Amino acid sequence: MIKEFCAENFTDIPAAIRSGAGRIELCDNLAVGGTTPSTGVIEEALQYAGEHSVPVMTMIRPRGGNFVYNDIELKIMHTDLIEAKKIGTDGVVFGCLTDTNWLDEEALELLIETSEGLQITFHMAFDSLSKENQFKAIDWLAERGVDRILTHGGSAGTPIEENIPHLKELIAYAAERIIILPGGGISYQNLDQVKEALNVDEVHGTKIVAIND
């Protein structure tokens, strides 16, 4: 079981790893769902996590809000991804949509190509898609070698337990072509319940390990 700890900056990473985090999603600004961390934060996180053989997935997101990005924002994302790759990140986390509720294929193809050699997670932009388009998106992303999709399985703020049926559908449809990574509302307290319900090997959250208890 890989417990992916969603970290805001470097601060809690040592405690999270001591408490059993097996992978780090590194972000800034979790109050808006996470944005790209600074170069200095990425470097320090990679150095510390690397010493403990824990991979780091760096968020590539220029701002909070929706996931429809203009050309300048996409250029920023592309540059940030290149820099994170140069520094040595193990993987990247991103997601781009169109205003017609579909994947921004052109933007994603550029980012995926630039990410060659890295793990890729498509983040919770996935949850903004219609359910019909979610299944189509699984096909599209799997065909292009994306490693996993981070999803809450429902609207933000809903208890993860309410979304178990849809998460099961997504996992069954993915059929091991791409990992469905459940997150949002999973903590060390309900982790076993979620794992048993979904039979997953990876989970994600800001409280996935008990670092403050």
Short mmCIF file of C-alpha atoms in Angstrom, two decimals:
data_model
loop_
_atom_site.label_atom_id
_atom_site.label_comp_id
_atom_site.label_asym_id
_atom_site.label_seq_id
_atom_site.Cartn_x
_atom_site.Cartn_y
_atom_site.Cartn_z
CA MET A 1 0.00 0.00 0.00
CA ILE A 2 1.48 3.32 -1.10
CA LYS A 3 0.31 6.22 1.04
CA GLU A 4 0.80 9.38 -1.02
CA PHE A 5 1.05 12.37 1.28
CA CYS A 6 -0.11 15.67 -0.20
CA ALA A 7 2.42 18.15 1.15
CA GLU A 8 2.21 21.93 1.21
CA ASN A 9 5.84 23.01 0.89
CA PHE A 10 8.59 21.15 2.74
CA THR A 11 7.44 21.62 6.33
CA ASP A 12 5.62 18.34 7.05
CA ILE A 13 7.56 16.06 4.71
CA PRO A 14 10.03 14.67 7.29
CA ALA A 15 7.22 13.85 9.74
CA ALA A 16 5.09 12.34 6.98
CA ILE A 17 7.88 10.05 5.83
CA ARG A 18 8.61 9.00 9.42
CA SER A 19 4.90 8.17 9.76
CA GLY A 20 4.82 5.95 6.69
CA ALA A 21 4.26 8.11 3.62
CA GLY A 22 5.56 6.19 0.63
CA ARG A 23 5.23 8.96 -1.94
CA ILE A 24 4.92 12.76 -1.78
CA GLU A 25 2.75 15.00 -3.90
CA LEU A 26 4.50 18.34 -3.52
CA CYS A 27 2.39 21.50 -3.78
CA ASP A 28 2.07 25.08 -2.67
CA ASN A 29 -1.22 26.83 -1.80
CA LEU A 30 -3.36 23.88 -0.77
CA ALA A 31 -6.10 26.34 0.14
CA VAL A 32 -6.80 26.60 -3.61
CA GLY A 33 -6.17 22.93 -4.31
CA GLY A 34 -2.43 23.14 -4.86
CA THR A 35 -0.14 25.09 -7.18
CA THR A 36 3.46 24.69 -8.34
CA PRO A 37 5.97 24.92 -5.47
CA SER A 38 9.11 27.02 -5.72
CA THR A 39 12.38 25.69 -7.10
CA GLY A 40 13.94 25.83 -3.64
CA VAL A 41 11.11 23.81 -2.11
CA ILE A 42 11.36 21.20 -4.86
CA GLU A 43 15.13 20.86 -4.36
CA GLU A 44 14.89 20.41 -0.60
CA ALA A 45 11.98 17.99 -0.83
CA LEU A 46 13.79 15.88 -3.42
CA GLN A 47 16.97 15.79 -1.37
CA TYR A 48 15.24 14.74 1.85
CA ALA A 49 12.78 12.30 0.27
CA GLY A 50 15.50 10.85 -1.94
CA GLU A 51 17.60 10.02 1.12
CA HIS A 52 14.63 7.95 2.31
CA SER A 53 13.85 6.40 -1.10
CA VAL A 54 10.49 8.19 -1.29
CA PRO A 55 9.51 9.51 -4.74
CA VAL A 56 8.24 13.07 -5.16
CA MET A 57 5.48 14.10 -7.57
CA THR A 58 5.61 17.84 -8.26
CA MET A 59 2.40 19.75 -8.90
CA ILE A 60 2.41 21.75 -12.14
CA ARG A 61 -0.44 24.25 -11.82
CA PRO A 62 -0.08 28.01 -12.31
CA ARG A 63 -3.05 29.15 -10.20
CA GLY A 64 -6.15 28.11 -8.32
CA GLY A 65 -9.59 28.16 -9.85
CA ASN A 66 -10.65 26.20 -12.89
CA PHE A 67 -8.46 24.07 -15.14
CA VAL A 68 -8.99 25.94 -18.40
CA TYR A 69 -5.69 27.67 -19.12
CA ASN A 70 -4.75 30.35 -21.63
CA ASP A 71 -1.59 30.29 -23.74
CA ILE A 72 0.49 32.26 -21.24
CA GLU A 73 -0.56 29.97 -18.36
CA LEU A 74 0.28 26.91 -20.45
CA LYS A 75 3.69 28.39 -21.26
CA ILE A 76 4.26 28.87 -17.51
CA MET A 77 3.29 25.25 -16.87
CA HIS A 78 5.60 24.02 -19.61
CA THR A 79 8.53 26.01 -18.19
CA ASP A 80 7.81 24.89 -14.62
CA LEU A 81 7.67 21.26 -15.76
CA ILE A 82 11.01 21.56 -17.56
CA GLU A 83 12.59 23.09 -14.43
CA ALA A 84 11.16 20.41 -12.12
CA LYS A 85 12.49 17.75 -14.46
CA LYS A 86 15.95 19.37 -14.50
CA ILE A 87 16.01 19.44 -10.69
CA GLY A 88 15.24 15.73 -10.66
CA THR A 89 11.60 15.32 -9.69
CA ASP A 90 10.39 11.73 -9.89
CA GLY A 91 7.08 12.72 -11.40
CA VAL A 92 4.68 15.53 -12.19
CA VAL A 93 1.01 16.20 -11.54
CA PHE A 94 -1.10 18.25 -13.92
CA GLY A 95 -4.45 18.52 -15.68
CA CYS A 96 -5.85 20.77 -18.40
CA LEU A 97 -9.43 21.06 -19.62
CA THR A 98 -11.32 22.96 -22.31
CA ASP A 99 -14.35 25.14 -21.76
CA THR A 100 -16.40 22.41 -23.45
CA ASN A 101 -15.78 19.99 -20.55
CA TRP A 102 -13.14 17.87 -22.22
CA LEU A 103 -9.41 17.34 -21.96
CA ASP A 104 -7.24 20.05 -23.51
CA GLU A 105 -5.62 17.52 -25.79
CA GLU A 106 -3.09 19.87 -27.40
CA ALA A 107 -1.83 21.18 -24.07
CA LEU A 108 -1.74 17.72 -22.51
CA GLU A 109 0.16 16.19 -25.41
CA LEU A 110 2.87 18.84 -25.04
CA LEU A 111 3.12 18.33 -21.28
CA ILE A 112 3.11 14.54 -21.60
CA GLU A 113 5.84 14.66 -24.24
CA THR A 114 7.92 17.00 -22.06
CA SER A 115 7.43 14.63 -19.11
CA GLU A 116 9.12 11.71 -20.86
CA GLY A 117 10.93 9.61 -18.27
CA LEU A 118 8.80 10.87 -15.38
CA GLN A 119 5.74 9.45 -13.69
CA ILE A 120 2.60 11.39 -14.63
CA THR A 121 -0.54 11.87 -12.54
CA PHE A 122 -3.60 13.59 -14.00
CA HIS A 123 -5.02 15.44 -11.01
CA MET A 124 -8.54 16.19 -9.77
CA ALA A 125 -9.36 18.26 -12.83
CA PHE A 126 -10.71 14.82 -13.75
CA ASP A 127 -13.59 15.35 -11.31
CA SER A 128 -14.74 18.40 -13.28
CA LEU A 129 -15.54 16.20 -16.28
CA SER A 130 -18.98 14.70 -16.84
CA LYS A 131 -19.18 11.03 -15.89
CA GLU A 132 -19.46 10.07 -19.56
CA ASN A 133 -16.31 12.04 -20.37
CA GLN A 134 -14.48 10.54 -17.41
CA PHE A 135 -14.59 7.12 -19.01
CA LYS A 136 -13.44 8.58 -22.35
CA ALA A 137 -10.66 10.42 -20.52
CA ILE A 138 -9.43 7.16 -19.00
CA ASP A 139 -9.02 5.79 -22.52
CA TRP A 140 -7.27 8.91 -23.81
CA LEU A 141 -4.86 9.21 -20.88
CA ALA A 142 -4.07 5.49 -20.74
CA GLU A 143 -3.27 5.45 -24.44
CA ARG A 144 -0.71 8.21 -23.92
CA GLY A 145 1.11 6.55 -21.07
CA VAL A 146 -0.19 8.59 -18.14
CA ASP A 147 0.44 6.56 -14.99
CA ARG A 148 -2.49 7.47 -12.78
CA ILE A 149 -5.58 9.61 -12.30
CA LEU A 150 -6.21 11.27 -8.94
CA THR A 151 -9.94 11.43 -8.27
CA HIS A 152 -12.38 11.94 -5.43
CA GLY A 153 -15.02 10.07 -7.39
CA GLY A 154 -17.54 12.87 -6.92
CA SER A 155 -18.00 16.54 -6.16
CA ALA A 156 -15.54 18.22 -3.82
CA GLY A 157 -16.78 18.18 -0.26
CA THR A 158 -18.72 14.94 -0.55
CA PRO A 159 -17.62 12.19 1.83
CA ILE A 160 -15.36 9.70 0.06
CA GLU A 161 -17.62 6.91 1.31
CA GLU A 162 -20.49 8.26 -0.81
CA ASN A 163 -18.33 8.00 -3.92
CA ILE A 164 -17.24 4.37 -3.50
CA PRO A 165 -19.70 3.05 -6.16
CA HIS A 166 -18.44 5.44 -8.85
CA LEU A 167 -14.81 4.87 -7.88
CA LYS A 168 -15.41 1.14 -8.31
CA GLU A 169 -16.78 1.79 -11.79
CA LEU A 170 -13.73 3.86 -12.72
CA ILE A 171 -11.32 1.23 -11.38
CA ALA A 172 -13.12 -1.56 -13.23
CA TYR A 173 -13.15 0.43 -16.47
CA ALA A 174 -9.48 1.33 -16.18
CA ALA A 175 -8.78 -2.40 -16.00
CA GLU A 176 -5.17 -1.88 -14.89
CA ARG A 177 -4.39 0.22 -17.98
CA ILE A 178 -3.97 3.24 -15.69
CA ILE A 179 -4.05 3.56 -11.90
CA ILE A 180 -7.10 5.17 -10.34
CA LEU A 181 -5.76 6.94 -7.25
CA PRO A 182 -8.54 7.79 -4.77
CA GLY A 183 -8.09 10.95 -2.75
CA GLY A 184 -9.91 13.76 -1.01
CA GLY A 185 -11.30 12.86 2.39
CA ILE A 186 -9.13 9.78 2.91
CA SER A 187 -7.21 9.83 6.18
CA TYR A 188 -5.30 7.40 8.33
CA GLN A 189 -8.59 6.92 10.19
CA ASN A 190 -10.73 5.65 7.29
CA LEU A 191 -7.88 4.33 5.14
CA ASP A 192 -8.52 0.66 5.89
CA GLN A 193 -12.22 1.02 5.09
CA VAL A 194 -11.50 2.64 1.72
CA LYS A 195 -8.80 0.11 0.85
CA GLU A 196 -11.10 -2.79 1.63
CA ALA A 197 -13.99 -1.29 -0.36
CA LEU A 198 -11.92 -0.47 -3.45
CA ASN A 199 -9.09 -3.03 -3.29
CA VAL A 200 -6.54 -0.37 -4.26
CA ASP A 201 -2.78 -0.31 -3.72
CA GLU A 202 -2.38 3.48 -3.63
CA VAL A 203 -4.23 6.21 -1.72
CA HIS A 204 -3.77 9.98 -1.48
CA GLY A 205 -4.43 12.65 1.12
CA THR A 206 -3.21 15.46 3.35
CA LYS A 207 -3.97 13.30 6.40
CA ILE A 208 -3.06 9.92 4.95
CA VAL A 209 -0.55 9.42 7.79
CA ALA A 210 -0.84 10.57 11.40
CA ILE A 211 1.81 13.27 11.67
CA ASN A 212 0.18 15.49 14.30
CA ASP A 213 -1.00 12.86 16.77
#
